[in-house]
Coordinates of C-alpha atoms and ligand atoms in Angstrom, one line a residue:
X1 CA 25.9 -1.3 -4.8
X2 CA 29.4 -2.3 -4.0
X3 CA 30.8 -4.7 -6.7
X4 CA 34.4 -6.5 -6.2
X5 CA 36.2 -5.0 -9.5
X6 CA 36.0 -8.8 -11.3
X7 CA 32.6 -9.5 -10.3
X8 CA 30.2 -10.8 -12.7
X9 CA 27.5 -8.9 -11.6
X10 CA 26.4 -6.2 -13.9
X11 CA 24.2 -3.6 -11.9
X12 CA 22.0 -1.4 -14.5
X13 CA 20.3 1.9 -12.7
X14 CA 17.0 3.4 -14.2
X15 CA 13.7 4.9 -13.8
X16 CA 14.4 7.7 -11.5
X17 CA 11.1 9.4 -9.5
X18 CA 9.8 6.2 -10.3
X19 CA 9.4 6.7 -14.3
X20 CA 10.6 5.1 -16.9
X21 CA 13.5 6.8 -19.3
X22 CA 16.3 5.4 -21.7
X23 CA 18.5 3.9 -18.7
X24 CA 15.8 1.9 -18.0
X25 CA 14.8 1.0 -21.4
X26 CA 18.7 -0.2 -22.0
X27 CA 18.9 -2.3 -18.8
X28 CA 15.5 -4.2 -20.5
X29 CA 16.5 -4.5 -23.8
X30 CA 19.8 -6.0 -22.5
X31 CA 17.7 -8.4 -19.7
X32 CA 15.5 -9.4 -23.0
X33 CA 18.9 -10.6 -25.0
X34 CA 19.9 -12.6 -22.1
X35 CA 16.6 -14.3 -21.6
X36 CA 16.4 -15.0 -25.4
X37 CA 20.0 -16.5 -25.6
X38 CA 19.4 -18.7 -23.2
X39 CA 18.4 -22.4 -23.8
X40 CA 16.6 -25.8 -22.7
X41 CA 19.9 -26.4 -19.9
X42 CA 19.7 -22.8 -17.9
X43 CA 17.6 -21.7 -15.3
X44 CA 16.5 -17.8 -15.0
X45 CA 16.3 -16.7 -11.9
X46 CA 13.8 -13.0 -11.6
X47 CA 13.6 -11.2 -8.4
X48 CA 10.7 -9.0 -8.7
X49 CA 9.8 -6.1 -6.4
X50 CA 7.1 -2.8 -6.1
X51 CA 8.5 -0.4 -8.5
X52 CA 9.4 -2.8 -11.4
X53 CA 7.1 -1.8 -14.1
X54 CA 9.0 1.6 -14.3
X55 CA 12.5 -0.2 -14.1
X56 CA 11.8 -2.6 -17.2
X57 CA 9.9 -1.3 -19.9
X58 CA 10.0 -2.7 -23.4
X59 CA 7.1 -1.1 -25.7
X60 CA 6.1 -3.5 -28.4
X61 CA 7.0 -1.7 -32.0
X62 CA 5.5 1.0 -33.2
X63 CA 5.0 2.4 -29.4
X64 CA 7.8 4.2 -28.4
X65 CA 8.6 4.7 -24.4
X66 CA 7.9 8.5 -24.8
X67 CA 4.3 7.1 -25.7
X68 CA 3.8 4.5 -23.5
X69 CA 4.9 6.4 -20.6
X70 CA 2.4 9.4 -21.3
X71 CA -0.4 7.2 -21.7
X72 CA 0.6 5.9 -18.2
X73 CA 1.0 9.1 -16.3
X74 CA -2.3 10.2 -17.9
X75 CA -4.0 7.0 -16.3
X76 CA -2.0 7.6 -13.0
X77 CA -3.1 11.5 -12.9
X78 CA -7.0 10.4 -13.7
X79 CA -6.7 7.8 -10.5
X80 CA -6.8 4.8 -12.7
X81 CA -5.9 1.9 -9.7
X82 CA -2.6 0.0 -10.3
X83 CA -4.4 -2.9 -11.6
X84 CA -5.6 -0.8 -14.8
X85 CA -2.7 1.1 -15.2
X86 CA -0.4 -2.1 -15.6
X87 CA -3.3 -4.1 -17.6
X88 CA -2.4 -1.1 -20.0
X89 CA 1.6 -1.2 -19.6
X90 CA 1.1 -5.0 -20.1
X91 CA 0.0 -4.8 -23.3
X92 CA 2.0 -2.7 -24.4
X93 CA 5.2 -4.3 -23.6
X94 CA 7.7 -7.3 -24.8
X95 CA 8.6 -8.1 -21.2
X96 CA 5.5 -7.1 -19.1
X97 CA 2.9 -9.9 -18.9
X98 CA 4.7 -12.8 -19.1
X99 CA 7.0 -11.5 -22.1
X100 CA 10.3 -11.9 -19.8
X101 CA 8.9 -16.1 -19.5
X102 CA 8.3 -16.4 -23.1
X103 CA 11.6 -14.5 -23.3
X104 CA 13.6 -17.1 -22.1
X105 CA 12.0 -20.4 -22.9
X106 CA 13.6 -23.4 -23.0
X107 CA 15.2 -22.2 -19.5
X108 CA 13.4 -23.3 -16.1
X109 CA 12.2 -19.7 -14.8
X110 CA 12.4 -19.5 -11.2
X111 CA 10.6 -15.8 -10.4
X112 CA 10.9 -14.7 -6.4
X113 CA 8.2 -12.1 -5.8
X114 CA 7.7 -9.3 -3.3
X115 CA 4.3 -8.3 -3.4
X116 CA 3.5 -4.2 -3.2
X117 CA -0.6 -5.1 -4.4
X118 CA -2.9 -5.5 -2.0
X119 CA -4.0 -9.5 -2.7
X120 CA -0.7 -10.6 -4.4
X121 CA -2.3 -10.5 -7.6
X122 CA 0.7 -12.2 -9.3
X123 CA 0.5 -10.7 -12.8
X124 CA 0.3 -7.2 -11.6
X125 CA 2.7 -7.2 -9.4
X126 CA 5.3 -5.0 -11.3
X127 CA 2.9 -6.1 -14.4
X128 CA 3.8 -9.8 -14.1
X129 CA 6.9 -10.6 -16.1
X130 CA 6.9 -13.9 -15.4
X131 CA 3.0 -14.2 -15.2
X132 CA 0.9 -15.0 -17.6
X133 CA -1.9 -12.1 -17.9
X134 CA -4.9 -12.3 -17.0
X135 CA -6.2 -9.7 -19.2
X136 CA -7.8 -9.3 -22.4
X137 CA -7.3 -6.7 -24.6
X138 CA -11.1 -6.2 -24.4
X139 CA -10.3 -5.2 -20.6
X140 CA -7.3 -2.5 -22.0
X141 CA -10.2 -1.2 -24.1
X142 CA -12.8 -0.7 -21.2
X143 CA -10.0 1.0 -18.8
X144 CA -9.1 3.3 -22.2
X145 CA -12.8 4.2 -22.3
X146 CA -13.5 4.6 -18.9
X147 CA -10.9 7.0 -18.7
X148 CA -12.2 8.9 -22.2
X149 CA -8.5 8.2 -23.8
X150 CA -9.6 6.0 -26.2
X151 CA -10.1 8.9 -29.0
X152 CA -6.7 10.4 -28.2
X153 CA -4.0 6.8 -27.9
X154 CA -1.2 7.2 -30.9
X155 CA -2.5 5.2 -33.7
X156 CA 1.2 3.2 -32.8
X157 CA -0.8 2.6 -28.9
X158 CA -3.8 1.6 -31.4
X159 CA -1.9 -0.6 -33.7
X160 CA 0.1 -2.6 -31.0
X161 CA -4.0 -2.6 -29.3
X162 CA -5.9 -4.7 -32.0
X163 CA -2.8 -6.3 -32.8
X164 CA -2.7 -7.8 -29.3
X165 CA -5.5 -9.8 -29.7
X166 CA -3.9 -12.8 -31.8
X167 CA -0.4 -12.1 -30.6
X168 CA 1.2 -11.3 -27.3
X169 CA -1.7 -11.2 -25.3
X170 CA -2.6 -15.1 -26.5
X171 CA -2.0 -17.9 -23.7
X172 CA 1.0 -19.6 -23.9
X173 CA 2.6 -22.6 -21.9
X174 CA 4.4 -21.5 -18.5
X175 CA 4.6 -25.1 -17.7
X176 CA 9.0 -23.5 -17.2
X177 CA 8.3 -21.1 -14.7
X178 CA 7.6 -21.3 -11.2
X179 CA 6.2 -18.1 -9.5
X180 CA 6.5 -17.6 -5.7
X181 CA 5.6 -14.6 -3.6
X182 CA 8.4 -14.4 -0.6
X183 CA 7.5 -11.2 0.7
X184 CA 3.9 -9.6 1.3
X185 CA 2.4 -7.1 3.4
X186 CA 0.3 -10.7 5.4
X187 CA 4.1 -12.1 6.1
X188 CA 5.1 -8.6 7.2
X189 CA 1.6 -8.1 9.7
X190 CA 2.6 -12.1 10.7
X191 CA 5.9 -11.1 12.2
X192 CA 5.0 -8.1 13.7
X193 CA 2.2 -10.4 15.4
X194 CA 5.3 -12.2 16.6
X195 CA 7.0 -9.6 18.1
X196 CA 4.2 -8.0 19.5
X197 CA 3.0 -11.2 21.2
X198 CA 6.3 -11.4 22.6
X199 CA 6.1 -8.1 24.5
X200 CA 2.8 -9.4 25.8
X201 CA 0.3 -8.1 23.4
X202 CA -2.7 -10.0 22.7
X203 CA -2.5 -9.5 18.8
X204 CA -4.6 -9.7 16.2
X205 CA -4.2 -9.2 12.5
X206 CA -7.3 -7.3 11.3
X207 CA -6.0 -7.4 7.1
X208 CA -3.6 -7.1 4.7
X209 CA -5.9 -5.2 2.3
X210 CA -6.8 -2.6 4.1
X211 CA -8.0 0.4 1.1
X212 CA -10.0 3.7 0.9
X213 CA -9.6 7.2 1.5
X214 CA -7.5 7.9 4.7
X215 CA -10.0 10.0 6.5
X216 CA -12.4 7.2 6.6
X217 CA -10.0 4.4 7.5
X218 CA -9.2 7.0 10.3
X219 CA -12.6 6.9 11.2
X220 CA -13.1 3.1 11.1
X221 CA -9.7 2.7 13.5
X222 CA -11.2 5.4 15.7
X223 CA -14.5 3.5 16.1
X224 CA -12.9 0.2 16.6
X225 CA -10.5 1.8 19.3
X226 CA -13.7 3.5 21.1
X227 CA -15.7 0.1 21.0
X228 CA -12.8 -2.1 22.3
X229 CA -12.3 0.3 24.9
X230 CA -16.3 0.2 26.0
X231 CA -16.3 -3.9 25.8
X232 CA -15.2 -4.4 29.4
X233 CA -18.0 -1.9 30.9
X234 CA -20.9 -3.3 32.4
X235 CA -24.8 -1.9 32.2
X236 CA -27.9 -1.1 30.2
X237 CA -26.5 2.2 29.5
X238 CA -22.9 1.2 27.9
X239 CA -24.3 -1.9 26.2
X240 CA -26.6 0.9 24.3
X241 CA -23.5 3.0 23.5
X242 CA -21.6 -0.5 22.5
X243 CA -24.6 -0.8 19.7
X244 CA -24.8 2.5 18.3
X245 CA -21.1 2.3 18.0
X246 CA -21.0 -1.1 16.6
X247 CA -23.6 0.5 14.2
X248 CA -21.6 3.0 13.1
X249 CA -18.4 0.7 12.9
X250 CA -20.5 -2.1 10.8
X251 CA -21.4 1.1 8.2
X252 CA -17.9 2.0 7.9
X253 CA -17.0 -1.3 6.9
X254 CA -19.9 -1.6 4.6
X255 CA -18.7 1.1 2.7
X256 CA -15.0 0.4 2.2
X257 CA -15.5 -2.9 1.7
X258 CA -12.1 -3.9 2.5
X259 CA -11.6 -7.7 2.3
X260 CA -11.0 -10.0 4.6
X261 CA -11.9 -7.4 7.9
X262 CA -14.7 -8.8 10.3
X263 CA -14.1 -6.2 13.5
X264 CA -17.3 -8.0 15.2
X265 CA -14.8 -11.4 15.0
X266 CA -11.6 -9.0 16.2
X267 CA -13.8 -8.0 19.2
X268 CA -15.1 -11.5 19.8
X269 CA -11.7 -13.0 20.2
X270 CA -10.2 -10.1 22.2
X271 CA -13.4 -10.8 24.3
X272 CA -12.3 -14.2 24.6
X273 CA -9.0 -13.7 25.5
X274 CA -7.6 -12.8 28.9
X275 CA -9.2 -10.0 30.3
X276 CA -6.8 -7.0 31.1
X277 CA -4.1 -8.1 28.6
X278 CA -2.5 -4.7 26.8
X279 CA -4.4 -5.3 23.2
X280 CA -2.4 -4.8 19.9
X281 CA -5.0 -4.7 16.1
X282 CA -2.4 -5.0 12.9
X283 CA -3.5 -4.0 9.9
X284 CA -1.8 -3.5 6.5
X285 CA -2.6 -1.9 3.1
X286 CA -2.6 1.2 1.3
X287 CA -4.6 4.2 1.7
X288 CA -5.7 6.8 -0.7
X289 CA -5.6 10.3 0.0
X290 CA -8.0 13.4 -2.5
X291 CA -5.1 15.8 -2.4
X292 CA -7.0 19.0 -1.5
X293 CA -4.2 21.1 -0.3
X294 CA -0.4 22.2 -1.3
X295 CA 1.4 20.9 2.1
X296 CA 3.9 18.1 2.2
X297 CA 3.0 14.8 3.6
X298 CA 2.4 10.8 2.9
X299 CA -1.0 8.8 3.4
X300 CA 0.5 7.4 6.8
X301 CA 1.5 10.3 8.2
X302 CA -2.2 11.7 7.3
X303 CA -3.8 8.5 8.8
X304 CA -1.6 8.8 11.7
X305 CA -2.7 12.6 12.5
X306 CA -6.6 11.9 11.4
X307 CA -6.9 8.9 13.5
X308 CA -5.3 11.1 16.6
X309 CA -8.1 13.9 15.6
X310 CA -10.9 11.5 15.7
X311 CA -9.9 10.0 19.3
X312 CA -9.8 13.2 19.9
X313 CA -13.1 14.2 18.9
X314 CA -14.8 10.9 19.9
X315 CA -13.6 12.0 23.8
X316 CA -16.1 14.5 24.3
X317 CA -19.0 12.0 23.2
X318 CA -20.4 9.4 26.1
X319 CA -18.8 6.3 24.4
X320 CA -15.6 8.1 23.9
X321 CA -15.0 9.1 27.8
X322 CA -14.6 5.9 27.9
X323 CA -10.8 6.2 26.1
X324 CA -10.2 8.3 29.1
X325 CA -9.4 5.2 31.3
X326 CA -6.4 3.4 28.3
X327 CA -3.4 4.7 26.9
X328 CA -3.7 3.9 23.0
X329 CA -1.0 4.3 20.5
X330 CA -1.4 4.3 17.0
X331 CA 1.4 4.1 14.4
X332 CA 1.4 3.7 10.2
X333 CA 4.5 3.5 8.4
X334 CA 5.4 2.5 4.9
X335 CA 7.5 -0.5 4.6
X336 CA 9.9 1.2 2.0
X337 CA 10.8 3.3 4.3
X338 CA 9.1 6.6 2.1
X339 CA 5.5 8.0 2.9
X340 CA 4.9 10.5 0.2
X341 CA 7.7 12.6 -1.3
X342 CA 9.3 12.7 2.6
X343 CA 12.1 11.2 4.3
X344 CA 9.6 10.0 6.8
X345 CA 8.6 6.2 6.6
X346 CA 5.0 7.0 8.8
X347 CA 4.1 8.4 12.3
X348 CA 2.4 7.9 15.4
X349 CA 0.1 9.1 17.7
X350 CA -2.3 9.0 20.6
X351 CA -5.6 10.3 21.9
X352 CA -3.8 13.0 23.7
X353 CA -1.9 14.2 20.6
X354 CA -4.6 17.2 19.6
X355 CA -5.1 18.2 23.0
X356 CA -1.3 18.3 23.4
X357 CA -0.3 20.3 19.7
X358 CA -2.9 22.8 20.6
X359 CA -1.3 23.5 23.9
X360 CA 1.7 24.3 21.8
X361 CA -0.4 26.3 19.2
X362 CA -0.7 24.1 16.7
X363 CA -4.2 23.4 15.3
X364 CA -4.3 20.3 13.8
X365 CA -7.3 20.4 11.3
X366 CA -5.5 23.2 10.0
X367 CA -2.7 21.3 9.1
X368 CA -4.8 18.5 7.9
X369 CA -6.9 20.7 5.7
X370 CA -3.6 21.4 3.6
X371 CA -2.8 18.0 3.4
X372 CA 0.6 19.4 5.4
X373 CA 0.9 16.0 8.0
X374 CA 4.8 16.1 7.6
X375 CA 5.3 19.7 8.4
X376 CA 3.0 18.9 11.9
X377 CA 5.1 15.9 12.7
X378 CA 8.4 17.7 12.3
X379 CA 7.1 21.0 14.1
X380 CA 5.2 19.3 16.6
X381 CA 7.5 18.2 19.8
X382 CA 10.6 18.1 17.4
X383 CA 9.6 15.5 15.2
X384 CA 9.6 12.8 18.2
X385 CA 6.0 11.2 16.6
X386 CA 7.7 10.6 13.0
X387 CA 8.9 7.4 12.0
X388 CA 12.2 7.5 10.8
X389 CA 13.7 4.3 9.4
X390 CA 15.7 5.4 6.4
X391 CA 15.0 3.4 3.0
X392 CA 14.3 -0.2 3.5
X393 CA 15.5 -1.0 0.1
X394 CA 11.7 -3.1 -0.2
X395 CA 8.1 -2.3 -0.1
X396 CA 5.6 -5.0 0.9
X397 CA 3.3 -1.8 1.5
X398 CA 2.2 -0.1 4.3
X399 CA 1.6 -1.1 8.3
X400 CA -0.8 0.1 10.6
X401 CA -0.5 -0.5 14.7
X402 CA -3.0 0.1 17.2
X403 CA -1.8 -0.5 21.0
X404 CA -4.4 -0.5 24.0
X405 CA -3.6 -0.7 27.1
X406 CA -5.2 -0.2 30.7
X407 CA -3.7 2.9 32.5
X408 CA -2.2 2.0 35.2
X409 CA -2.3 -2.0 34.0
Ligands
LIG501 N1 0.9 16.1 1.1 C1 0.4 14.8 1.1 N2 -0.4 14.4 2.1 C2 -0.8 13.2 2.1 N3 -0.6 12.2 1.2 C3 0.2 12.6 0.2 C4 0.8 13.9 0.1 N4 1.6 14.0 -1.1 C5 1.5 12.8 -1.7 N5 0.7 12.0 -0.9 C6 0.3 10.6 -1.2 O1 1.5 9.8 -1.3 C7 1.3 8.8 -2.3 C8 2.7 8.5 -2.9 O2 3.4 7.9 -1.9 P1 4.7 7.2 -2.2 O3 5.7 8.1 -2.9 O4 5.2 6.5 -0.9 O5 4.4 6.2 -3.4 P2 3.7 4.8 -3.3 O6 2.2 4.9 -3.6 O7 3.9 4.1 -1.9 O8 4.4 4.1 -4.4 P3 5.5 3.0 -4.2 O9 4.7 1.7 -4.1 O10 6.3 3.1 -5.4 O11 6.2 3.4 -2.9 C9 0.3 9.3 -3.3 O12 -0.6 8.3 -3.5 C10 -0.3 10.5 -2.6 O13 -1.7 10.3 -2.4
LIG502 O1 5.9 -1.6 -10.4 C1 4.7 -1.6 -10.3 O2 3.9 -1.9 -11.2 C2 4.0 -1.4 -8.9 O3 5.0 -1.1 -8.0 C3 3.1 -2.5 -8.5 O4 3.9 -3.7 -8.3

């Protein structure tokens, strides 16, 4: 960041890879002296982004950070979801939680939020420094035993625990702060809609929540693709195709229970629209991905290359020939500009992409069975299917893109 020499902006840089360390510590400790010198007259004003639970921690006394960040990466490595992990770091912090609010009362708190949770959720987002929690330290101590760590926490993690109960964790007044998200993954899908609508797309947002493992989000897409694709054909025989597919779609989203997406309602409208439009489905989310393999990648690259193998699968089955006659495009990219440790921000891809990469020797499941997406994408046709945008410098998430369209429409 570029500062004029007598500006009165004071930049502090911390948490590298995402972790928090003593840079980070200072920059909170010297946030928390502001907030407390400040008085009935001042008003705080807290931007708060994806990323910020790293960049501000302040363990409550006895807990040290070297603590408090091991009991964190030992959630994060036994795939405790965000919403546990900073339940935990709330607790454990001055600032986290609401502690930067409290921190500054009298002042008016004026917090501008942009969301990197799936659903907003105000108080986890970044572990909600202006927020009160929602959490009890009964819920820390059902995430500490679900995750068999409650034998082994630092009787400092312990102390600050129990201790929680009558103190930090109490609800206090907030009546001084006003929280309000102005950036999400929903306003994100919203302005793609725009722009999409203005190329000519009939566009629909499927959900900003979209969750579950990657090979089975593929598979959802892939169905959806295969039944939109079948809903203009006529006769006994497709309309029998059109059910087992919708079966198989209505199972999928049984299973990953993502809220919010109703495909029947998505294929209802797009039936109701005019015919023969090109077709664009947003979606938005995050993926997981069960690391199996030692390649490099991101979840959106992987969604990218599964939902390509699954088209291409689905074209040698009776309902999938039907692909045959529409060019679809599918694209997911994180909105920070990062997917995985890479320097790619997604990829896209098509129902011709396997056929294609095998042409050129490259066997896709292979790849995928590595967890390698981003050395496909960058072998593969020079790289032309990554998405390259270079850091964002925000994260509202990640965007998925699905484009129909007629050949020869
Ligand atoms: N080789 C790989 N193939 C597929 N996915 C991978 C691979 N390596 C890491 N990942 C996934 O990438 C995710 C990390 O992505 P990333 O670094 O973009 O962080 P993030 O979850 O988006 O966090 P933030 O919100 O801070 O950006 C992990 O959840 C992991 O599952
Ligand atoms: O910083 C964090 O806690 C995550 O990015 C979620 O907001």
């Amino acid at each position: 960041m570029l500062l004029k020499p007598q500006s009165r902006i004071q930049v502090m840089e911390g948490a590298k890879h995402n972790l928090p360390d003593r840079a980070a510590l200072k920059a909170a400790n010297a946030i928390r002296d502001l907030a407390e010198g400040l008085t009935a007259g001042d008003l705080l004003l807290v931007l708060i982004s994806g990323g910020g639970s790293a960049l501000l921690p302040a363990p409550i006394p006895p807990v040290t950070l070297e603590e408090k960040e091991t009991i964190t990466r030992l959630l994060a490595s036994k795939g405790a979801t965000i919403h546990e992990l900073n339940t935990i770091r709330k607790a454990l912090s001055l600032l986290k939680g609401g502690g930067l609010a409290r921190a500054a009362y009298p002042a008016q708190v004026l917090s501008l939020i942009l969301s990197d949770v799936i659903g907003d959720p105000l108080d986890i987002i970044a572990s909600g420094p202006t927020v009160a929690s929602s959490h009890s330290t009964q819920d820390c101590f059902h995430i500490l035993t679900r995750y068999n760590m409650l034998d082994t926490l630092p009787q400092s993690v312990q102390t600050v625990l129990s201790g929680s109960a009558t103190g930090h964790n109490t609800p206090k007044d907030y009546s001084h702060v006003f929280n309000v998200v102005i950036g999400s993954n929903r306003l994100a899908l919203e302005e793609a809609r725009c722009q999409a609508e203005e190329l000519g797309y009939l566009t629909l947002v499927l959900s900003d929540a979209v969750c579950g493992e990657v090979s089975t989000v593929a598979r959802l897409y892939s169905l959806l693709i295969q039944l939109i694709c079948l809903s203009t054909a006529r006769g006994a025989r497709t309309d029998l195709l059109k059910d087992k597919v919708e079966a198989a779609l209505s199972g999928l989203e049984a299973q990953l229970a993502i809220p919010g997406l109703n495909c029947t309602h998505a294929l209802k409208a797009l039936q109701e629209s005019q015919a023969g439009r090109p077709v664009c489905l947003l979606a938005g989310g995050e993926t997981t991905v069960q690391l199996r393999g030692s390649g490099k990648g991101g979840r959106n690259q992987e969604l990218a290359l599964r939902v390509a193998l699954e088209l291409h699968r689905a074209k040698s089955t009776e309902a999938g020939s039907f692909l045959e006659k529409y060019e679809i495009m599918f694209l997911s990219g994180g909105t920070d500009g990062q997917d995985g440790p890479t320097e790619a921000a997604g990829a896209f891809s098509s129902q011709e992409l396997v056929r294609e990469a095998e042409q050129e020797g490259f066997n896709v499941e292979t790849f995928l069975s590595n967890n390698d997406s981003y050395t496909f994408f960058t072998e593969f046709q020079k790289g032309r299917h990554l998405l390259m945008t270079g850091l964002t410098g925000t994260n509202v998430m990640d965007v998925h893109a699905i484009l129909i369209r007629a050949k020869g429409g």
